[in-house]
Short mmCIF file of C-alpha atoms in Angstrom, two decimals:
data_model
loop_
_atom_site.label_atom_id
_atom_site.label_comp_id
_atom_site.label_asym_id
_atom_site.label_seq_id
_atom_site.Cartn_x
_atom_site.Cartn_y
_atom_site.Cartn_z
CA MET N 1 18.08 34.73 39.91
CA ALA N 2 19.83 31.54 40.81
CA ILE N 3 23.61 31.86 41.04
CA LEU N 4 24.04 28.16 40.30
CA GLU N 5 21.92 26.08 37.98
CA VAL N 6 22.59 22.41 37.41
CA GLN N 7 20.42 20.67 34.82
CA HIS N 8 20.23 16.98 33.96
CA VAL N 9 23.85 16.26 34.87
CA SER N 10 24.89 12.65 34.43
CA LYS N 11 28.19 10.90 34.89
CA SER N 12 29.41 7.31 34.51
CA PHE N 13 32.67 5.64 35.39
CA GLY N 14 32.85 2.77 32.93
CA ASP N 15 29.57 0.89 33.28
CA THR N 16 28.71 2.41 36.64
CA GLU N 17 26.32 5.35 36.53
CA VAL N 18 27.30 7.52 39.48
CA LEU N 19 25.13 10.55 38.67
CA LYS N 20 21.69 10.23 37.06
CA ASP N 21 19.83 13.27 35.82
CA ILE N 22 20.85 15.66 38.60
CA SER N 23 19.06 19.03 38.54
CA PHE N 24 18.92 21.74 41.16
CA SER N 25 19.53 25.44 41.56
CA LEU N 26 20.90 27.59 44.32
CA GLU N 27 20.26 31.23 45.16
CA LYS N 28 23.05 33.66 45.92
CA GLY N 29 24.01 33.74 49.60
CA LYS N 30 22.29 30.45 50.37
CA VAL N 31 23.69 27.18 51.62
CA LEU N 32 22.94 23.82 50.05
CA SER N 33 23.76 20.62 51.90
CA LEU N 34 24.17 17.34 50.09
CA ILE N 35 23.53 14.34 52.28
CA GLY N 36 23.39 10.64 51.59
CA SER N 37 25.33 7.46 52.23
CA SER N 38 28.83 6.86 50.89
CA GLY N 39 28.82 6.07 47.20
CA SER N 40 25.61 7.97 46.53
CA GLY N 41 27.41 10.39 44.20
CA LYS N 42 27.64 13.50 46.40
CA THR N 43 31.40 13.86 46.05
CA THR N 44 31.32 13.16 42.32
CA LEU N 45 28.72 15.90 41.91
CA LEU N 46 30.97 18.33 43.76
CA ARG N 47 33.94 17.28 41.63
CA CYS N 48 31.88 17.88 38.48
CA LEU N 49 31.11 21.41 39.65
CA ASN N 50 34.83 22.02 40.12
CA PHE N 51 35.72 20.44 36.76
CA LEU N 52 37.79 17.74 38.39
CA GLU N 53 35.42 15.34 36.65
CA ARG N 54 33.71 16.00 33.37
CA PRO N 55 29.98 15.20 33.28
CA ASP N 56 28.75 13.01 30.42
CA GLY N 57 25.59 15.01 30.03
CA GLY N 58 23.84 18.10 31.31
CA VAL N 59 24.37 21.81 31.80
CA ILE N 60 26.07 23.83 34.53
CA ARG N 61 25.39 27.56 34.72
CA VAL N 62 26.80 30.17 37.09
CA ASN N 63 25.27 33.68 37.13
CA GLY N 64 23.47 32.78 33.94
CA GLU N 65 26.72 31.98 32.12
CA THR N 66 26.85 28.46 30.71
CA LEU N 67 30.09 26.97 32.01
CA PHE N 68 29.40 23.50 30.78
CA ASP N 69 26.98 22.04 28.29
CA ALA N 70 27.60 18.48 27.22
CA ASP N 71 25.93 19.18 23.86
CA ASP N 72 27.98 22.29 23.12
CA PRO N 73 31.60 21.44 22.24
CA GLU N 74 32.58 25.11 22.71
CA THR N 75 32.06 24.79 26.45
CA ARG N 76 34.11 21.61 26.72
CA GLN N 77 37.41 23.11 25.67
CA GLU N 78 40.27 22.26 28.01
CA SER N 79 41.82 25.73 27.73
CA GLU N 80 38.72 27.43 29.11
CA ILE N 81 38.30 25.12 32.07
CA ARG N 82 40.93 26.80 34.19
CA LYS N 83 39.10 30.11 34.12
CA LYS N 84 35.75 28.44 34.79
CA ARG N 85 37.10 26.65 37.85
CA LEU N 86 37.62 30.01 39.51
CA HIS N 87 33.86 30.42 39.91
CA PHE N 88 34.09 27.60 42.44
CA GLY N 89 36.24 26.99 45.47
CA LEU N 90 36.69 23.52 46.92
CA VAL N 91 37.64 22.47 50.42
CA PHE N 92 38.75 18.84 50.55
CA GLN N 93 38.13 16.19 53.16
CA SER N 94 41.89 15.66 53.53
CA PHE N 95 42.72 19.42 53.41
CA ASN N 96 45.39 19.00 50.69
CA LEU N 97 47.41 21.92 51.98
CA PHE N 98 50.80 22.35 50.32
CA PRO N 99 53.19 20.99 52.98
CA GLN N 100 56.23 23.03 51.92
CA TYR N 101 54.46 26.35 52.44
CA THR N 102 53.41 28.10 55.64
CA ALA N 103 49.75 28.79 56.35
CA LEU N 104 50.15 32.30 54.96
CA GLN N 105 51.99 31.10 51.83
CA ASN N 106 49.30 28.48 51.23
CA VAL N 107 46.67 31.19 51.20
CA MET N 108 48.70 33.57 49.01
CA LEU N 109 50.18 31.25 46.39
CA ALA N 110 47.33 30.87 43.89
CA LYS N 111 46.37 34.55 43.99
CA GLU N 112 49.97 35.56 43.31
CA LEU N 113 50.25 33.21 40.37
CA LEU N 114 47.06 34.66 38.90
CA GLU N 115 48.29 38.22 39.38
CA LYS N 116 51.60 37.36 37.74
CA GLU N 117 49.75 36.70 34.50
CA LYS N 118 48.43 40.25 34.37
CA PRO N 119 50.36 42.69 32.17
CA ASP N 120 50.98 45.32 34.85
CA TYR N 121 52.32 42.84 37.43
CA LYS N 122 55.99 43.70 37.00
CA ALA N 123 55.50 47.40 37.47
CA ARG N 124 53.31 47.05 40.56
CA LYS N 125 54.87 43.91 42.02
CA LYS N 126 55.47 45.18 45.56
CA GLU N 127 52.10 46.85 45.84
CA ILE N 128 50.26 43.75 44.57
CA HIS N 129 52.21 41.47 46.87
CA ALA N 130 51.46 43.64 49.89
CA GLN N 131 47.77 43.70 49.00
CA ILE N 132 47.61 39.90 48.63
CA GLU N 133 49.41 39.43 51.93
CA LYS N 134 47.07 41.84 53.68
CA GLU N 135 44.03 39.98 52.40
CA ALA N 136 45.53 36.60 53.30
CA ARG N 137 46.30 37.73 56.85
CA ALA N 138 42.77 39.08 57.21
CA LEU N 139 41.33 35.75 56.06
CA LEU N 140 43.48 33.75 58.46
CA ASP N 141 42.48 36.17 61.20
CA GLN N 142 38.83 35.56 60.34
CA MET N 143 39.54 31.83 60.66
CA GLY N 144 40.98 32.43 64.13
CA LEU N 145 44.52 31.64 63.01
CA SER N 146 46.30 34.97 63.30
CA ASP N 147 48.94 33.41 65.57
CA ARG N 148 49.49 30.50 63.16
CA VAL N 149 50.32 32.29 59.91
CA ASP N 150 53.97 31.21 59.86
CA ASN N 151 53.38 27.58 60.82
CA TYR N 152 53.76 24.77 58.33
CA PRO N 153 50.82 22.37 57.90
CA HIS N 154 52.55 19.58 59.86
CA GLN N 155 52.75 21.93 62.85
CA LEU N 156 48.99 22.48 62.84
CA SER N 157 46.11 20.37 64.13
CA GLY N 158 43.64 18.90 61.65
CA GLY N 159 41.08 21.53 62.51
CA GLN N 160 43.61 24.32 62.00
CA CYS N 161 44.68 22.79 58.68
CA GLN N 162 41.11 22.71 57.48
CA ARG N 163 40.63 26.34 58.46
CA VAL N 164 43.75 27.29 56.49
CA ALA N 165 42.29 25.35 53.56
CA ILE N 166 39.07 27.34 53.84
CA ALA N 167 41.03 30.60 53.88
CA ARG N 168 43.00 29.40 50.84
CA ALA N 169 39.77 28.75 48.94
CA LEU N 170 38.27 32.10 49.99
CA ALA N 171 41.37 34.00 48.87
CA LEU N 172 40.28 33.67 45.25
CA LYS N 173 36.80 35.00 46.07
CA PRO N 174 34.85 32.19 44.41
CA ASP N 175 31.17 32.68 43.63
CA ILE N 176 30.38 29.34 45.20
CA LEU N 177 32.39 27.61 47.89
CA CYS N 178 32.16 23.81 47.95
CA PHE N 179 33.01 21.56 50.87
CA ASP N 180 33.65 17.86 50.46
CA GLU N 181 33.03 16.29 53.86
CA PRO N 182 35.15 18.98 55.52
CA THR N 183 35.09 17.37 58.96
CA SER N 184 35.23 13.66 58.14
CA ALA N 185 38.98 13.47 58.81
CA LEU N 186 38.67 15.25 62.16
CA ASP N 187 37.90 14.05 65.65
CA PRO N 188 34.69 15.41 67.27
CA GLU N 189 36.49 18.12 69.20
CA LEU N 190 38.14 19.58 66.11
CA THR N 191 34.97 19.13 64.04
CA GLY N 192 33.28 21.81 66.15
CA GLU N 193 35.80 24.54 65.38
CA VAL N 194 35.57 23.92 61.63
CA LEU N 195 31.78 23.84 61.64
CA LYS N 196 31.77 27.11 63.58
CA VAL N 197 33.85 28.73 60.86
CA ILE N 198 31.53 27.43 58.13
CA LYS N 199 28.51 28.65 60.11
CA GLY N 200 30.17 32.06 60.30
CA LEU N 201 30.54 32.09 56.52
CA ALA N 202 26.88 31.14 56.13
CA ASP N 203 25.91 34.06 58.35
CA GLN N 204 27.87 36.35 56.03
CA GLU N 205 25.83 34.98 53.13
CA THR N 206 28.60 33.05 51.43
CA THR N 207 27.08 30.81 48.77
CA MET N 208 28.06 27.27 49.67
CA VAL N 209 27.50 23.68 48.66
CA ILE N 210 28.37 21.33 51.49
CA VAL N 211 28.69 17.56 51.33
CA THR N 212 28.46 16.40 54.91
CA HIS N 213 27.55 13.61 57.28
CA GLU N 214 26.95 16.08 60.12
CA MET N 215 23.15 16.04 60.07
CA ALA N 216 22.60 18.46 62.93
CA PHE N 217 24.94 20.91 61.25
CA ALA N 218 23.32 20.51 57.83
CA ARG N 219 19.96 21.17 59.37
CA ASP N 220 21.18 24.22 61.21
CA VAL N 221 23.17 25.90 58.46
CA SER N 222 21.39 25.07 55.20
CA SER N 223 18.57 26.76 53.41
CA GLN N 224 18.25 23.78 51.10
CA VAL N 225 18.99 20.08 51.58
CA ILE N 226 19.36 17.43 48.92
CA PHE N 227 19.31 13.76 49.80
CA MET N 228 21.08 11.62 47.24
CA ASP N 229 20.86 7.89 46.80
CA GLU N 230 22.52 5.75 44.13
CA GLY N 231 23.27 8.73 41.94
CA CYS N 232 19.79 10.25 42.05
CA ILE N 233 18.29 13.15 43.94
CA LEU N 234 15.70 11.40 46.09
CA GLU N 235 14.61 14.30 48.19
CA LYS N 236 15.01 18.05 47.88
CA GLY N 237 13.71 20.85 50.05
CA THR N 238 14.16 22.98 53.12
CA PRO N 239 15.82 21.34 56.13
CA GLU N 240 12.39 21.10 57.79
CA GLN N 241 10.91 19.26 54.81
CA VAL N 242 13.78 16.82 54.41
CA PHE N 243 14.54 16.15 58.07
CA GLU N 244 11.02 16.38 59.57
CA HIS N 245 8.78 15.19 56.79
CA PRO N 246 10.78 13.08 54.36
CA SER N 247 8.53 11.75 51.63
CA LYS N 248 10.56 8.68 50.67
CA GLU N 249 11.01 5.54 52.71
CA ARG N 250 14.73 5.48 51.83
CA THR N 251 15.24 8.97 53.30
CA LYS N 252 13.55 7.97 56.55
CA GLN N 253 15.68 4.87 56.75
CA PHE N 254 18.87 6.91 56.15
CA LEU N 255 17.96 9.63 58.66
CA SER N 256 16.91 7.17 61.34
CA ARG N 257 20.44 5.84 61.48
CA TYR N 258 21.63 9.30 62.47
CA THR N 259 18.88 10.14 64.92
CA GLN N 260 19.43 6.85 66.71
CA GLY N 261 23.01 8.08 67.17
CA MET M 1 113.74 4.85 45.15
CA THR M 2 112.49 4.71 48.72
CA PHE M 3 108.81 5.09 49.64
CA SER M 4 109.33 8.61 50.94
CA GLU M 5 110.94 9.54 47.62
CA GLN M 6 108.15 7.87 45.64
CA PHE M 7 105.28 9.38 47.61
CA PRO M 8 105.40 13.02 46.41
CA ILE M 9 105.69 11.91 42.78
CA VAL M 10 102.82 9.43 43.07
CA PHE M 11 100.70 11.88 45.06
CA GLN M 12 101.13 14.51 42.36
CA ALA M 13 100.15 12.07 39.59
CA LEU M 14 97.18 10.70 41.48
CA ASN M 15 95.92 14.23 42.10
CA VAL M 16 95.99 14.92 38.39
CA GLY M 17 94.12 11.67 37.78
CA PHE M 18 91.59 12.43 40.48
CA ALA M 19 90.94 15.87 38.97
CA GLN M 20 89.81 14.03 35.84
CA THR M 21 87.66 11.71 38.00
CA LEU M 22 86.01 14.74 39.63
CA LYS M 23 85.47 16.38 36.27
CA LEU M 24 83.66 13.30 34.98
CA PHE M 25 81.66 13.09 38.20
CA PHE M 26 80.40 16.68 38.03
CA VAL M 27 79.80 16.69 34.28
CA THR M 28 77.73 13.51 34.69
CA LEU M 29 75.60 15.05 37.44
CA LEU M 30 75.19 18.30 35.53
CA GLY M 31 73.95 16.43 32.48
CA ALA M 32 72.06 13.54 34.05
CA ILE M 33 70.03 15.49 36.62
CA PRO M 34 68.07 17.51 34.02
CA LEU M 35 68.13 14.78 31.34
CA GLY M 36 66.71 12.32 33.86
CA LEU M 37 63.75 14.65 34.44
CA ILE M 38 63.04 14.79 30.71
CA ILE M 39 63.25 11.00 30.46
CA SER M 40 60.92 10.61 33.45
CA PHE M 41 58.36 12.85 31.72
CA GLY M 42 58.72 10.63 28.67
CA SER M 43 58.06 7.45 30.61
CA MET M 44 55.06 9.03 32.38
CA SER M 45 53.61 10.42 29.14
CA HIS M 46 50.01 9.54 28.29
CA PHE M 47 51.14 9.34 24.65
CA ARG M 48 51.75 5.59 24.51
CA PRO M 49 54.39 5.41 21.74
CA LEU M 50 56.55 7.90 23.64
CA SER M 51 56.22 6.15 26.99
CA TYR M 52 56.94 2.72 25.43
CA PHE M 53 59.93 4.09 23.53
CA THR M 54 61.31 5.70 26.69
CA LYS M 55 60.77 2.57 28.73
CA ILE M 56 62.62 0.45 26.17
CA ILE M 57 65.58 2.86 26.19
CA VAL M 58 65.65 2.81 30.00
CA TRP M 59 65.47 -0.99 29.96
CA ILE M 60 68.42 -1.26 27.55
CA ILE M 61 70.58 1.24 29.42
CA ARG M 62 69.84 -0.22 32.85
CA GLY M 63 69.94 -3.77 31.56
CA THR M 64 73.49 -3.69 30.18
CA PRO M 65 76.80 -2.99 31.93
CA LEU M 66 78.01 0.60 31.82
CA MET M 67 81.41 -0.77 30.83
CA ILE M 68 79.99 -2.27 27.61
CA GLN M 69 78.13 0.96 26.90
CA LEU M 70 81.38 2.93 27.21
CA LEU M 71 83.19 0.52 24.87
CA ILE M 72 80.42 0.72 22.29
CA ILE M 73 80.17 4.52 22.46
CA TYR M 74 83.90 4.99 22.20
CA PHE M 75 84.91 2.32 19.69
CA MET M 76 81.86 1.72 17.53
CA PRO M 77 82.03 4.91 15.45
CA GLY M 78 85.67 4.27 14.50
CA LEU M 79 85.86 0.48 14.32
CA VAL M 80 82.43 -0.30 12.85
CA PHE M 81 81.55 2.80 10.85
CA GLY M 82 85.08 3.86 10.04
CA ASN M 83 84.58 7.33 11.42
CA ASN M 84 86.21 7.98 14.77
CA ILE M 85 84.15 10.97 15.85
CA TRP M 86 85.90 11.19 19.22
CA GLY M 87 89.46 11.75 17.97
CA GLY M 88 92.28 9.91 19.68
CA ASP M 89 93.21 12.24 22.50
CA GLU M 90 92.21 12.60 26.15
CA ASN M 91 89.56 15.21 25.32
CA GLY M 92 87.87 12.78 22.95
CA ARG M 93 87.92 10.02 25.55
CA PHE M 94 86.48 12.37 28.13
CA LEU M 95 83.70 13.41 25.79
CA ALA M 96 82.83 9.78 24.99
CA ALA M 97 82.89 8.87 28.68
CA SER M 98 80.67 11.86 29.54
CA VAL M 99 78.07 10.85 26.96
CA GLY M 100 78.01 7.29 28.30
CA PHE M 101 77.82 8.30 31.94
CA ILE M 102 75.20 11.02 31.41
CA PHE M 103 72.88 8.67 29.51
CA ASN M 104 73.37 5.82 31.94
CA TYR M 105 72.80 7.89 35.06
CA ALA M 106 69.93 9.88 33.52
CA CYS M 107 68.06 6.59 33.06
CA TYR M 108 68.54 5.61 36.70
CA PHE M 109 67.64 9.14 37.86
CA SER M 110 64.50 9.13 35.69
CA GLU M 111 63.14 6.14 37.57
CA ILE M 112 63.88 7.82 40.89
CA TYR M 113 62.14 11.01 39.72
CA ARG M 114 59.17 9.01 38.49
CA GLY M 115 58.80 7.40 41.91
CA GLY M 116 59.17 10.82 43.56
CA ILE M 117 56.58 12.50 41.36
CA GLN M 118 54.08 9.66 41.51
CA GLY M 119 54.52 9.48 45.28
CA VAL M 120 53.11 12.99 45.72
CA PRO M 121 49.43 12.54 46.65
CA LYS M 122 46.91 13.16 43.86
CA GLY M 123 45.14 15.64 46.14
CA GLN M 124 48.02 18.08 45.77
CA GLU M 125 47.46 18.37 42.04
CA GLU M 126 43.69 18.62 42.53
CA ALA M 127 44.13 21.37 45.12
CA GLY M 128 46.27 23.26 42.60
CA LEU M 129 43.72 22.76 39.83
CA VAL M 130 40.77 24.06 41.80
CA LEU M 131 42.89 27.10 42.72
CA GLY M 132 43.18 27.87 39.02
CA MET M 133 46.81 26.84 38.58
CA THR M 134 48.15 25.55 35.29
CA LYS M 135 49.74 22.11 35.07
CA SER M 136 53.22 23.61 34.90
CA GLN M 137 52.57 25.93 37.86
CA ILE M 138 51.42 22.89 39.80
CA PHE M 139 54.56 20.98 38.87
CA PHE M 140 57.04 23.73 39.72
CA LYS M 141 55.26 25.36 42.69
CA VAL M 142 53.60 22.37 44.33
CA THR M 143 54.92 18.99 43.23
CA PHE M 144 58.57 19.82 42.67
CA MET M 145 59.74 20.45 46.25
CA GLN M 146 57.79 17.46 47.52
CA MET M 147 59.45 15.35 44.84
CA VAL M 148 62.90 16.69 45.79
CA LYS M 149 62.31 15.77 49.41
CA ARG M 150 61.30 12.26 48.42
CA ILE M 151 64.20 11.64 46.07
CA VAL M 152 67.11 12.89 48.17
CA PRO M 153 67.80 9.55 49.92
CA PRO M 154 67.72 7.38 46.75
CA MET M 155 69.60 10.06 44.78
CA SER M 156 72.29 10.17 47.46
CA ASN M 157 72.73 6.47 46.95
CA GLU M 158 73.16 6.86 43.19
CA ILE M 159 75.53 9.81 43.59
CA ILE M 160 77.78 7.85 45.94
CA THR M 161 77.73 4.97 43.45
CA LEU M 162 78.68 7.38 40.67
CA VAL M 163 81.83 8.41 42.55
CA LYS M 164 83.13 4.86 42.25
CA ASP M 165 81.59 4.12 38.84
CA THR M 166 83.75 6.83 37.26
CA SER M 167 86.56 4.25 37.49
CA LEU M 168 84.82 2.33 34.67
CA ALA M 169 86.07 5.03 32.29
CA ARG M 170 89.45 3.36 32.74
CA ILE M 171 88.23 0.82 30.13
CA ILE M 172 88.54 3.46 27.40
CA SER M 173 91.83 4.69 28.89
CA LEU M 174 90.47 7.89 30.36
CA GLN M 175 93.30 9.15 32.50
CA GLU M 176 91.40 9.18 35.76
CA VAL M 177 92.78 8.19 39.16
CA ILE M 178 92.83 4.40 38.61
CA TRP M 179 94.67 4.89 35.35
CA ALA M 180 97.16 7.13 37.16
CA GLY M 181 97.67 4.54 39.90
CA GLN M 182 98.17 1.74 37.41
CA SER M 183 100.77 3.74 35.47
CA PHE M 184 103.29 3.10 38.24
CA MET M 185 103.07 -0.64 37.64
CA LYS M 186 104.02 -0.33 33.99
CA GLY M 187 106.49 2.46 34.68
CA ASN M 188 105.98 6.19 35.00
CA MET M 189 108.31 9.02 36.05
CA GLY M 190 111.05 6.57 36.99
CA ILE M 191 108.82 4.41 39.13
CA ALA M 192 107.91 0.94 37.85
CA GLY M 193 106.55 -2.29 39.25
CA VAL M 194 104.95 -0.81 42.36
CA ILE M 195 101.39 -1.70 43.24
CA TRP M 196 100.73 0.56 46.24
CA PRO M 197 99.74 3.64 44.20
CA LEU M 198 96.87 1.65 42.67
CA PHE M 199 95.71 0.53 46.10
CA PHE M 200 96.15 4.05 47.42
CA THR M 201 93.54 5.40 44.96
CA ALA M 202 90.89 3.86 47.23
CA VAL M 203 91.69 6.60 49.78
CA TYR M 204 90.61 9.26 47.27
CA TYR M 205 87.25 7.59 46.67
CA LEU M 206 86.75 7.06 50.38
CA ILE M 207 87.44 10.68 51.33
CA PHE M 208 85.35 12.10 48.52
CA SER M 209 82.36 9.86 49.19
CA GLY M 210 82.70 10.74 52.88
CA ILE M 211 82.42 14.44 52.06
CA LEU M 212 79.43 13.79 49.83
CA THR M 213 77.72 11.72 52.51
CA VAL M 214 77.99 14.64 54.93
CA LEU M 215 76.75 17.20 52.37
CA LEU M 216 73.83 15.08 51.21
CA GLY M 217 72.92 14.35 54.82
CA ARG M 218 72.81 18.10 55.45
CA LEU M 219 70.57 18.60 52.44
CA GLU M 220 68.22 15.94 53.78
CA LYS M 221 68.16 17.73 57.14
CA LYS M 222 67.46 21.04 55.45
CA LEU M 223 64.38 19.59 53.81
CA GLU M 224 62.99 18.48 57.14
CA TYR M 225 61.26 21.83 57.58
CA PHE M 226 58.17 20.30 56.01
CA ARG M 227 56.60 16.88 55.99
#
């Protein structure tokens, strides 16, 4: 069964339609890459999944549970959104780490706040805290940052910041981890280390949706690729289908710009 | 009386006056720092009537002299409405002055807070949201410290200004340090017609604002641990 189902999602900002009838599904443990030129709606789609934008129409389902249905007012309630967001993690282009916290604190903060809301938090405070810290350290270790846990974001390189941001998103164990151009703010050298980490997650069968301009990476890591243009899905398929045998002229035109270097 | 005979008497009286100055200073900060935050929320509210109302209040308070505000607050209840709610003693004057100062400074602070809060990148809030935080958790755990860091320099400016603005309470005869200095012109404790005690009050302001400058500078340094 598909872990993520998106059906007929549409979104407009004023008179501009940025998403038109977007439908796709994603299997558990698979990686979906969204490619396309700037302004094609990739980022908006990702923001809709994370409830940072509210679609005007369509349905979003995770594990068969309807998280959003434009026609069902029950699913549009503001109070429920917070819980629904936790199905998704989002890694931003500009990292958005909290500058006043160390790498470790960045990873721990949200989890601690969630635990605090549970009734038995007070009684088991120390135990819970220790557990969260252990998990956070393990995640940072996995990201290759075990010697950076006590550094503040401004003391880290862009690539290190992005890896902390990935650890922060993973700390809440989302069903689906989304990346919004995770390497676009990095120079080529630092891009490699972040892509390596994402590749590692793909190998561990982390379900991911990745918006990227790194075509070679998308081809290597994805099981499914969607090419978007002007708010529509123009092409959808395996990396081989999309990259080797694109059916639309527009896709060929877009891809040629990358293959020409 | 020679200068060396006058000095201890004047010094004693000015100290008493300056204690009142300090009291007004700290009470104003204690009231205006939280009230300013509430006003800033009002002016940033998405509920239009509230944000317009707040902005008009801030415009009136910032657009008129504090001295006039003090006169209105202190004299209007008694002279216009025939009900002097403040009473005629020093406590009443202090209360009236506190109300005026707190409101006035809260309005200035609110604009500084607003700048500080709106200066925190939108991505910080979004990062909090996708991590399942509530709006208030985001404000207190994410935005707040970044706001504090941003507002320390402009707040320092306002706080130093407040030190000297407390002298405006002289207009409703609050017995602060200027009032104490002036008393030796009219005649007080056997000293009359001398002007130097009034001039000497400047030393108090200078020393106190010097101490504050050092303390606020240290606070700014302390917040340099993040960027």
